Every structure is written in structure tokens, then in C-alpha cells.
PDB file of C-alpha atoms in Angstrom:
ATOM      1  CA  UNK A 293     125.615  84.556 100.310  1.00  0.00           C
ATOM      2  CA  UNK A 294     128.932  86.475 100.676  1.00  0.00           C
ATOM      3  CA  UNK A 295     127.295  88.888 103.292  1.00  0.00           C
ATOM      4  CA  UNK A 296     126.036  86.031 105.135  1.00  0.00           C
ATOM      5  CA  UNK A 297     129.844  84.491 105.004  1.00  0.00           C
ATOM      6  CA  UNK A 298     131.420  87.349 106.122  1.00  0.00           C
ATOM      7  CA  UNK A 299     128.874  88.070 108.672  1.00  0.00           C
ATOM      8  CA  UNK A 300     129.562  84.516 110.350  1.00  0.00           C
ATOM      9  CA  UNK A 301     132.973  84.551 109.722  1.00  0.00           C
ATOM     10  CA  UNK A 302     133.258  87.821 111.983  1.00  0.00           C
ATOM     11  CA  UNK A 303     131.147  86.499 114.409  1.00  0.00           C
ATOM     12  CA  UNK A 304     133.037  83.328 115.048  1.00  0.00           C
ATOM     13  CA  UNK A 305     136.481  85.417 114.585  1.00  0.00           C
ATOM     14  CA  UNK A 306     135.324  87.532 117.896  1.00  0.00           C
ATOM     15  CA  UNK A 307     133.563  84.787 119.768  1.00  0.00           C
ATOM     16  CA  UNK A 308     137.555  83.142 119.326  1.00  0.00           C
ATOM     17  CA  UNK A 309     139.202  86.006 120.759  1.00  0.00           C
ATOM     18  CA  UNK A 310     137.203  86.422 123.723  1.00  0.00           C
ATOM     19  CA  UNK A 311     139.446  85.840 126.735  1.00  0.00           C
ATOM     20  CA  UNK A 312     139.397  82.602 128.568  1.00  0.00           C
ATOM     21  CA  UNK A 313     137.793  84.027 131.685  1.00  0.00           C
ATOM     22  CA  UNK A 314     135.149  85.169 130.135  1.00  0.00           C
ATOM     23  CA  UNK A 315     131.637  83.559 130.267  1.00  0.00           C
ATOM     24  CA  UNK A 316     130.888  82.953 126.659  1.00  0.00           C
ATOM     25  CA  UNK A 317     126.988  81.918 127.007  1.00  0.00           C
ATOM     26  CA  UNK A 318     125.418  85.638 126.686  1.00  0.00           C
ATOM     27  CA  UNK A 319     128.072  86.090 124.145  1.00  0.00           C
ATOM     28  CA  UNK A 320     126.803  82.677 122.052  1.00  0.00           C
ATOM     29  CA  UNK A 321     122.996  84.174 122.792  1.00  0.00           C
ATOM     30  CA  UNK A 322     123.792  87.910 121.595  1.00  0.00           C
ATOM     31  CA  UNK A 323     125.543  86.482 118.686  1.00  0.00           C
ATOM     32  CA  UNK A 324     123.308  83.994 117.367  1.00  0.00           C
ATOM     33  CA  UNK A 325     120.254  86.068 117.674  1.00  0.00           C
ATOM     34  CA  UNK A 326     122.189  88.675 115.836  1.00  0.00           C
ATOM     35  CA  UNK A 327     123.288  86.040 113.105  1.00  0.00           C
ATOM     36  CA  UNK A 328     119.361  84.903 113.040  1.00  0.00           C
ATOM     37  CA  UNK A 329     118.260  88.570 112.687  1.00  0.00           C
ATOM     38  CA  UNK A 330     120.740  89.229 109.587  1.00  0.00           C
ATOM     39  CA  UNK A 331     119.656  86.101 108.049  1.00  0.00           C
ATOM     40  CA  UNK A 332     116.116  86.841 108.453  1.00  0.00           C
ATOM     41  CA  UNK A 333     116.766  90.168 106.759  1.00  0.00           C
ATOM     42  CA  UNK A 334     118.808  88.743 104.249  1.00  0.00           C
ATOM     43  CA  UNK A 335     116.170  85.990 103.017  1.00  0.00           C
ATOM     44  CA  UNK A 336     113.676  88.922 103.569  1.00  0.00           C
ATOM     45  CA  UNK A 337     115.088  90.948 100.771  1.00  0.00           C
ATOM     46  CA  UNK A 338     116.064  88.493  98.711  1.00  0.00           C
ATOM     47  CA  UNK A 339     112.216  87.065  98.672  1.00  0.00           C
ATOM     48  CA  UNK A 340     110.990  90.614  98.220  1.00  0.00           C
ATOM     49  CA  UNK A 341     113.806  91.790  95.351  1.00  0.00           C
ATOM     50  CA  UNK A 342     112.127  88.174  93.522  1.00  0.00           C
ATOM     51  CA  UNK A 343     108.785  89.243  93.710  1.00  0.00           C
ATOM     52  CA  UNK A 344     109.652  92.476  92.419  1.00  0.00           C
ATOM     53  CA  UNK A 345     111.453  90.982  89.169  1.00  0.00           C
ATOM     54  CA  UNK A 346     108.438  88.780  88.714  1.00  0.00           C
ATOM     55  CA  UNK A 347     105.988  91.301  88.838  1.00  0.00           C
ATOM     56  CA  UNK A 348     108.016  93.924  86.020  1.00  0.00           C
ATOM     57  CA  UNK A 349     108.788  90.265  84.145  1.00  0.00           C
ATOM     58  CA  UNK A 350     104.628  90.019  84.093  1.00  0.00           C
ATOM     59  CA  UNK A 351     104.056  93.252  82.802  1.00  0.00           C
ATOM     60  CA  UNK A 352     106.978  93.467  80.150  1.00  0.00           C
ATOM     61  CA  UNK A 353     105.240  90.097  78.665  1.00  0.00           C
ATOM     62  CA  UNK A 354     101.996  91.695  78.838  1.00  0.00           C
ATOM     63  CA  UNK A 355     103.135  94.587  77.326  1.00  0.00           C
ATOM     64  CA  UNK A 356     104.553  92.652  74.135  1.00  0.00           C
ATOM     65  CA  UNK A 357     100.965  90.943  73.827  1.00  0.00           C
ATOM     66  CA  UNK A 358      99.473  94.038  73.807  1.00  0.00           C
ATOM     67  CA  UNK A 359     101.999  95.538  71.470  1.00  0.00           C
ATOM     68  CA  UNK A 360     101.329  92.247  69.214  1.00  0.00           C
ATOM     69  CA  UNK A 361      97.949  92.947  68.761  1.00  0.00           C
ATOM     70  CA  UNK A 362      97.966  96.302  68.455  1.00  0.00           C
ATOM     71  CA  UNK A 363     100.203  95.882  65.605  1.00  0.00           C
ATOM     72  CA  UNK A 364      97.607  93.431  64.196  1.00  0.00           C
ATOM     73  CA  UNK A 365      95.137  95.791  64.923  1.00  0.00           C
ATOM     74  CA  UNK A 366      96.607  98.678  63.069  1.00  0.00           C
ATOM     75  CA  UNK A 367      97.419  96.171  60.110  1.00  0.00           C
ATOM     76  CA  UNK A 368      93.886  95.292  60.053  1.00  0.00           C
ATOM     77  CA  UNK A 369      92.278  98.393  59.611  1.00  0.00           C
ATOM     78  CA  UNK A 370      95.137  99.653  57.621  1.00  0.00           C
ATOM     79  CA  UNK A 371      94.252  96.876  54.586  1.00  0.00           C
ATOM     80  CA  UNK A 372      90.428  97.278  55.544  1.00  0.00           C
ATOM     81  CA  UNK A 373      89.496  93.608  56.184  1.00  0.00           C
ATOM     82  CA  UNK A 374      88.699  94.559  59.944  1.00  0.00           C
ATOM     83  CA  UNK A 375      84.695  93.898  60.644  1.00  0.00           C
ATOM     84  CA  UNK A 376      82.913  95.588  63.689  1.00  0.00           C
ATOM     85  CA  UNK A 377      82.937  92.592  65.617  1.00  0.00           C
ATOM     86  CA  UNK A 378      87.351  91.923  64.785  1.00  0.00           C
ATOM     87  CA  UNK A 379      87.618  95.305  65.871  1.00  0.00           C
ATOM     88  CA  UNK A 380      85.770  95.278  69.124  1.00  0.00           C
ATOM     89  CA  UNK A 381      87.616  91.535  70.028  1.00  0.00           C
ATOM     90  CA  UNK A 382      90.961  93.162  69.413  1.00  0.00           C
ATOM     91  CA  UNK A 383      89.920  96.399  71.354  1.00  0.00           C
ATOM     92  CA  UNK A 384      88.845  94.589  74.534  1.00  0.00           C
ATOM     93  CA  UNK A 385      91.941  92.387  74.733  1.00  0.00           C
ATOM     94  CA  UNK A 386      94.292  95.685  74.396  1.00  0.00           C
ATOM     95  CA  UNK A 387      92.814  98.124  76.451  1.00  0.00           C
ATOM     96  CA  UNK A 388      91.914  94.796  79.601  1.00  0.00           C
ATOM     97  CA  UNK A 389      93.004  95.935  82.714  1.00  0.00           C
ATOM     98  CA  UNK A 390      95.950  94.567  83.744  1.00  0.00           C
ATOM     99  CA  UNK A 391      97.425  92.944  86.870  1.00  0.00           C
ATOM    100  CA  UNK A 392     100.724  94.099  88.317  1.00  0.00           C
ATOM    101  CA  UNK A 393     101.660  90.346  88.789  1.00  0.00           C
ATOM    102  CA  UNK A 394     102.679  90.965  92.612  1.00  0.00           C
ATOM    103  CA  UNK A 395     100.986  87.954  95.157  1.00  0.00           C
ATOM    104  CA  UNK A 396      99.077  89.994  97.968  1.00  0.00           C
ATOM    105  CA  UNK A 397      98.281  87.406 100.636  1.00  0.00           C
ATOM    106  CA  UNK A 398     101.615  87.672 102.487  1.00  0.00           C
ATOM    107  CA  UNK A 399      99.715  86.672 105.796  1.00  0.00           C
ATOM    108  CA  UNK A 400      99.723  83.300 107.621  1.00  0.00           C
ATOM    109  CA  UNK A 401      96.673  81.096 106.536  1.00  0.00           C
ATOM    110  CA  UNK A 402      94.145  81.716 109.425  1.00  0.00           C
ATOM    111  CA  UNK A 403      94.258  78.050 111.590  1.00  0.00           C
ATOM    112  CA  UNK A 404      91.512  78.625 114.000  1.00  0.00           C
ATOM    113  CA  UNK A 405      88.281  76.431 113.901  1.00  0.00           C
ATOM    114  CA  UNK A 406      85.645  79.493 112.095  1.00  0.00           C
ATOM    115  CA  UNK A 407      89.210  79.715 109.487  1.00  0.00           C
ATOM    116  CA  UNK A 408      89.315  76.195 108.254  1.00  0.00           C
ATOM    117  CA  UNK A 409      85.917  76.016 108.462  1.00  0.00           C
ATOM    118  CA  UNK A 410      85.204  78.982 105.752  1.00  0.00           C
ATOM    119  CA  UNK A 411      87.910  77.415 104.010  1.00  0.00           C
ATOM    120  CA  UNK A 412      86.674  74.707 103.728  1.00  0.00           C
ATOM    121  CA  UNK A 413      83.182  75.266 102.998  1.00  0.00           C
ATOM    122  CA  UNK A 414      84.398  77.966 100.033  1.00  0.00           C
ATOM    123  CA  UNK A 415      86.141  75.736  97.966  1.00  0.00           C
ATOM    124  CA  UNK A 416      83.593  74.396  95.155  1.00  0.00           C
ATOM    125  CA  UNK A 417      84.411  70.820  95.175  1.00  0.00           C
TER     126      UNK A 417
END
């Protein structure tokens, strides 16, 4: 938010000192589409630096699960009340693959006819 201040605040601070005589339309053109291109980049990296802190947020809570049950796990066999079938429960849900957290469909939804057709048809009802 500060960079996108200052950026503006620059901007309008050189737009004012432009002389008089000067035709200030490609200047408002040049400018803005600058100012839309920073913000763009801006929103761009803040949307991707969220992602990335809800991905590792994802894996550090599936990391404590698994480190939760593999505590329970290594309790269990340590006392010897683990049965085959405990064991092969608690094995399955530690060593489950596990999903980095990050959404992959960054793409437009497809709005052509065939698109919202397949879509449509898809969806169980």
C-alpha cells in the first residue's frame, strides 16, 4: 500500500509540474497505464506471496498430524497393545501422500458453448 502511495504520489507530483504549454493527454495516457501496470503487479504479488503462505501453512498442519500419530504410533507398539489391523490404519494415514495445498486452475473458466456444456453435463446433480 505504501508503494502504491508513493507511486501515485510521484505521478501526480510530475503530471503538476509539467509546463502550461504542454499537452497533458499522452502524458495522462503514459501515466495511467503505467499506474495500472504497477498496480497490476502489485496485486499480482501480493495474490501469489498468499498462496504461497497458504500452501507452507497446509503442510506445517499436515506435518503436526502426521507427527501426532506417529507419536501414537510409536506409543502403541512401545506398550504392545497395537493389533495388525491398528498398525496398518495408523501406517496408511502417516505415510498418505500429501498435497502441497497450492490451487492449480489459475486459468479463466472456458465460456464457449462445448465449455459450459461439459460443465454442465459433469457435475453429478
Amino acid at each position: 500500500m505504501i508503494a502504491l502511495f508513493l507511486v501515485g504520489w510521484m505521478s501526480s507530483s510530475y503530471i503538476l509540474g509539467l509546463p502550461k504549454d504542454v499537452d497533458r493527454t499522452a502524458v495522462y495516457v503514459i501515466v495511467s497505464g503505467g499506474l495500472i501496470a504497477f498496480t497490476t503487479m502489485m496485486f499480482w504479488i501480493g495474490r501469489l506471496i498468499v498462496k504461497l503462505y497458504l500452501s507452507e501453512h497446509h503442510l506445517r498442519v499436515d506435518a503436526n498430524e502426521r507427527s501426532t500419530m506417529t507419536k501414537t504410533y510409536l506409543a502403541m507398539t512401545h506398550e504392545g497393545t497395537a493389533t495388525e489391523a491398528e498398525r496398518a490404519i495408523v501406517l496408511s494415514a502417516i505415510f498418505r501422500p500429501t498435497p502441497d495445498g497450492i490451487v492449480r486452475e489459475d486459468g479463466p473458466t472456458d465460456m464457449s458453448v462445448g465449455g459450459m456444456v461439459s460443465k454442465f453435463l459433469s457435475n453429478p446433480r
